[in-house]
Amino acid sequence: MVVAPEILQRATEVFGSLEHAQAWLEARLPVLDNRRPVDVLTEPGGPAELLDILGRIEHGVFS
């Protein structure tokens, strides 16, 4: 899995471990219409969308 370093670093900070971050990146998420974050990365605006979702998760906002 090739992931932008800033996304992987941020996900690791939010989830507390590299393993949890990688699991999140591979999971199908309702907030992404059941797409995986790793697939959204290549879409226009995808990295910004993932950083926004990670920020909401970190602050306890239901996503």
Short mmCIF file of N, CA and C in Angstrom, two decimals:
data_model
loop_
_atom_site.label_atom_id
_atom_site.label_comp_id
_atom_site.label_asym_id
_atom_site.label_seq_id
_atom_site.Cartn_x
_atom_site.Cartn_y
_atom_site.Cartn_z
N MET A 1 0.85 -1.17 0.00
CA MET A 1 0.00 0.00 0.00
C MET A 1 0.90 1.24 0.00
N VAL A 2 0.72 2.09 -0.99
CA VAL A 2 1.46 3.34 -1.07
C VAL A 2 0.54 4.46 -0.62
N VAL A 3 0.97 5.15 0.43
CA VAL A 3 0.15 6.21 1.01
C VAL A 3 1.01 7.45 1.18
N ALA A 4 0.41 8.61 0.92
CA ALA A 4 1.14 9.86 1.13
C ALA A 4 1.62 9.91 2.58
N PRO A 5 2.88 10.26 2.78
CA PRO A 5 3.44 10.25 4.14
C PRO A 5 2.65 11.08 5.15
N GLU A 6 2.14 12.23 4.73
CA GLU A 6 1.40 13.07 5.68
C GLU A 6 0.09 12.42 6.12
N ILE A 7 -0.54 11.67 5.23
CA ILE A 7 -1.78 10.97 5.59
C ILE A 7 -1.47 9.84 6.56
N LEU A 8 -0.47 9.06 6.26
CA LEU A 8 -0.10 7.95 7.13
C LEU A 8 0.34 8.45 8.51
N GLN A 9 1.11 9.52 8.53
CA GLN A 9 1.55 10.09 9.81
C GLN A 9 0.36 10.59 10.61
N ARG A 10 -0.54 11.31 9.97
CA ARG A 10 -1.72 11.85 10.67
C ARG A 10 -2.61 10.73 11.17
N ALA A 11 -2.85 9.72 10.36
CA ALA A 11 -3.68 8.59 10.78
C ALA A 11 -3.03 7.87 11.95
N THR A 12 -1.72 7.73 11.94
CA THR A 12 -1.02 7.09 13.04
C THR A 12 -1.17 7.90 14.33
N GLU A 13 -1.08 9.22 14.21
CA GLU A 13 -1.29 10.08 15.39
C GLU A 13 -2.70 9.93 15.94
N VAL A 14 -3.68 9.92 15.07
CA VAL A 14 -5.09 9.85 15.50
C VAL A 14 -5.42 8.49 16.10
N PHE A 15 -4.94 7.42 15.48
CA PHE A 15 -5.30 6.07 15.93
C PHE A 15 -4.31 5.46 16.91
N GLY A 16 -3.17 6.10 17.11
CA GLY A 16 -2.25 5.67 18.14
C GLY A 16 -1.24 4.60 17.75
N SER A 17 -1.35 4.06 16.56
CA SER A 17 -0.37 3.07 16.11
C SER A 17 -0.42 2.95 14.59
N LEU A 18 0.69 2.52 14.05
CA LEU A 18 0.77 2.31 12.61
C LEU A 18 -0.21 1.23 12.16
N GLU A 19 -0.34 0.18 12.95
CA GLU A 19 -1.24 -0.92 12.61
C GLU A 19 -2.68 -0.47 12.53
N HIS A 20 -3.12 0.35 13.50
CA HIS A 20 -4.50 0.85 13.47
C HIS A 20 -4.71 1.82 12.31
N ALA A 21 -3.69 2.62 12.03
CA ALA A 21 -3.78 3.55 10.90
C ALA A 21 -3.93 2.79 9.58
N GLN A 22 -3.13 1.74 9.41
CA GLN A 22 -3.20 0.95 8.19
C GLN A 22 -4.56 0.25 8.08
N ALA A 23 -5.09 -0.23 9.18
CA ALA A 23 -6.41 -0.87 9.16
C ALA A 23 -7.47 0.13 8.73
N TRP A 24 -7.40 1.36 9.24
CA TRP A 24 -8.37 2.40 8.87
C TRP A 24 -8.27 2.71 7.38
N LEU A 25 -7.05 2.80 6.86
CA LEU A 25 -6.85 3.11 5.45
C LEU A 25 -7.43 2.03 4.54
N GLU A 26 -7.52 0.81 5.01
CA GLU A 26 -8.04 -0.31 4.21
C GLU A 26 -9.53 -0.58 4.43
N ALA A 27 -10.11 0.05 5.44
CA ALA A 27 -11.52 -0.21 5.79
C ALA A 27 -12.47 0.54 4.86
N ARG A 28 -13.58 -0.07 4.57
CA ARG A 28 -14.63 0.62 3.81
C ARG A 28 -15.43 1.47 4.81
N LEU A 29 -15.54 2.77 4.52
CA LEU A 29 -16.14 3.71 5.45
C LEU A 29 -17.43 4.29 4.91
N PRO A 30 -18.49 4.28 5.72
CA PRO A 30 -19.75 4.89 5.28
C PRO A 30 -19.59 6.37 4.89
N VAL A 31 -18.74 7.10 5.62
CA VAL A 31 -18.54 8.52 5.32
C VAL A 31 -17.94 8.72 3.92
N LEU A 32 -17.34 7.69 3.38
CA LEU A 32 -16.77 7.74 2.02
C LEU A 32 -17.61 6.91 1.04
N ASP A 33 -18.88 6.74 1.35
CA ASP A 33 -19.78 5.93 0.50
C ASP A 33 -19.24 4.51 0.33
N ASN A 34 -18.75 3.97 1.44
CA ASN A 34 -18.20 2.61 1.52
C ASN A 34 -16.96 2.39 0.65
N ARG A 35 -16.26 3.47 0.36
CA ARG A 35 -14.97 3.35 -0.30
C ARG A 35 -13.89 3.29 0.77
N ARG A 36 -12.70 2.84 0.40
CA ARG A 36 -11.58 2.78 1.33
C ARG A 36 -10.78 4.08 1.25
N PRO A 37 -10.29 4.58 2.37
CA PRO A 37 -9.46 5.78 2.33
C PRO A 37 -8.27 5.66 1.38
N VAL A 38 -7.67 4.49 1.31
CA VAL A 38 -6.53 4.30 0.42
C VAL A 38 -6.93 4.53 -1.04
N ASP A 39 -8.17 4.25 -1.39
CA ASP A 39 -8.63 4.48 -2.76
C ASP A 39 -8.96 5.96 -3.01
N VAL A 40 -9.41 6.64 -1.98
CA VAL A 40 -9.76 8.06 -2.09
C VAL A 40 -8.52 8.93 -2.28
N LEU A 41 -7.39 8.44 -1.82
CA LEU A 41 -6.14 9.21 -1.91
C LEU A 41 -5.81 9.68 -3.33
N THR A 42 -6.17 8.90 -4.32
CA THR A 42 -5.81 9.24 -5.70
C THR A 42 -6.82 10.16 -6.38
N GLU A 43 -7.92 10.43 -5.70
CA GLU A 43 -8.96 11.29 -6.28
C GLU A 43 -8.60 12.76 -6.06
N PRO A 44 -9.05 13.65 -6.95
CA PRO A 44 -8.82 15.08 -6.71
C PRO A 44 -9.45 15.49 -5.38
N GLY A 45 -8.68 16.13 -4.54
CA GLY A 45 -9.18 16.56 -3.23
C GLY A 45 -9.23 15.45 -2.20
N GLY A 46 -8.85 14.25 -2.58
CA GLY A 46 -8.92 13.10 -1.68
C GLY A 46 -8.09 13.24 -0.42
N PRO A 47 -6.81 13.62 -0.54
CA PRO A 47 -6.01 13.79 0.67
C PRO A 47 -6.60 14.81 1.64
N ALA A 48 -7.08 15.93 1.12
CA ALA A 48 -7.69 16.95 1.98
C ALA A 48 -8.94 16.40 2.67
N GLU A 49 -9.72 15.62 1.95
CA GLU A 49 -10.92 15.02 2.53
C GLU A 49 -10.55 14.06 3.67
N LEU A 50 -9.50 13.27 3.46
CA LEU A 50 -9.07 12.33 4.50
C LEU A 50 -8.53 13.06 5.72
N LEU A 51 -7.78 14.12 5.51
CA LEU A 51 -7.29 14.90 6.64
C LEU A 51 -8.45 15.51 7.42
N ASP A 52 -9.48 15.95 6.71
CA ASP A 52 -10.67 16.50 7.37
C ASP A 52 -11.35 15.42 8.21
N ILE A 53 -11.52 14.23 7.66
CA ILE A 53 -12.15 13.13 8.39
C ILE A 53 -11.32 12.76 9.61
N LEU A 54 -10.01 12.69 9.46
CA LEU A 54 -9.13 12.38 10.59
C LEU A 54 -9.26 13.44 11.69
N GLY A 55 -9.38 14.69 11.30
CA GLY A 55 -9.58 15.77 12.29
C GLY A 55 -10.88 15.61 13.03
N ARG A 56 -11.93 15.22 12.31
CA ARG A 56 -13.23 15.01 12.96
C ARG A 56 -13.16 13.83 13.93
N ILE A 57 -12.49 12.77 13.51
CA ILE A 57 -12.34 11.60 14.39
C ILE A 57 -11.59 12.02 15.65
N GLU A 58 -10.51 12.75 15.47
CA GLU A 58 -9.69 13.16 16.61
C GLU A 58 -10.49 14.00 17.62
N HIS A 59 -11.40 14.80 17.12
CA HIS A 59 -12.19 15.68 17.99
C HIS A 59 -13.54 15.08 18.39
N GLY A 60 -13.76 13.83 18.04
CA GLY A 60 -14.98 13.16 18.47
C GLY A 60 -16.24 13.53 17.72
N VAL A 61 -16.07 14.11 16.54
CA VAL A 61 -17.23 14.47 15.72
C VAL A 61 -17.66 13.24 14.94
N PHE A 62 -18.92 12.88 15.06
CA PHE A 62 -19.43 11.70 14.37
C PHE A 62 -19.26 11.87 12.88
N SER A 63 -18.63 10.87 12.25
CA SER A 63 -18.40 10.93 10.79
C SER A 63 -18.96 9.68 10.15
#
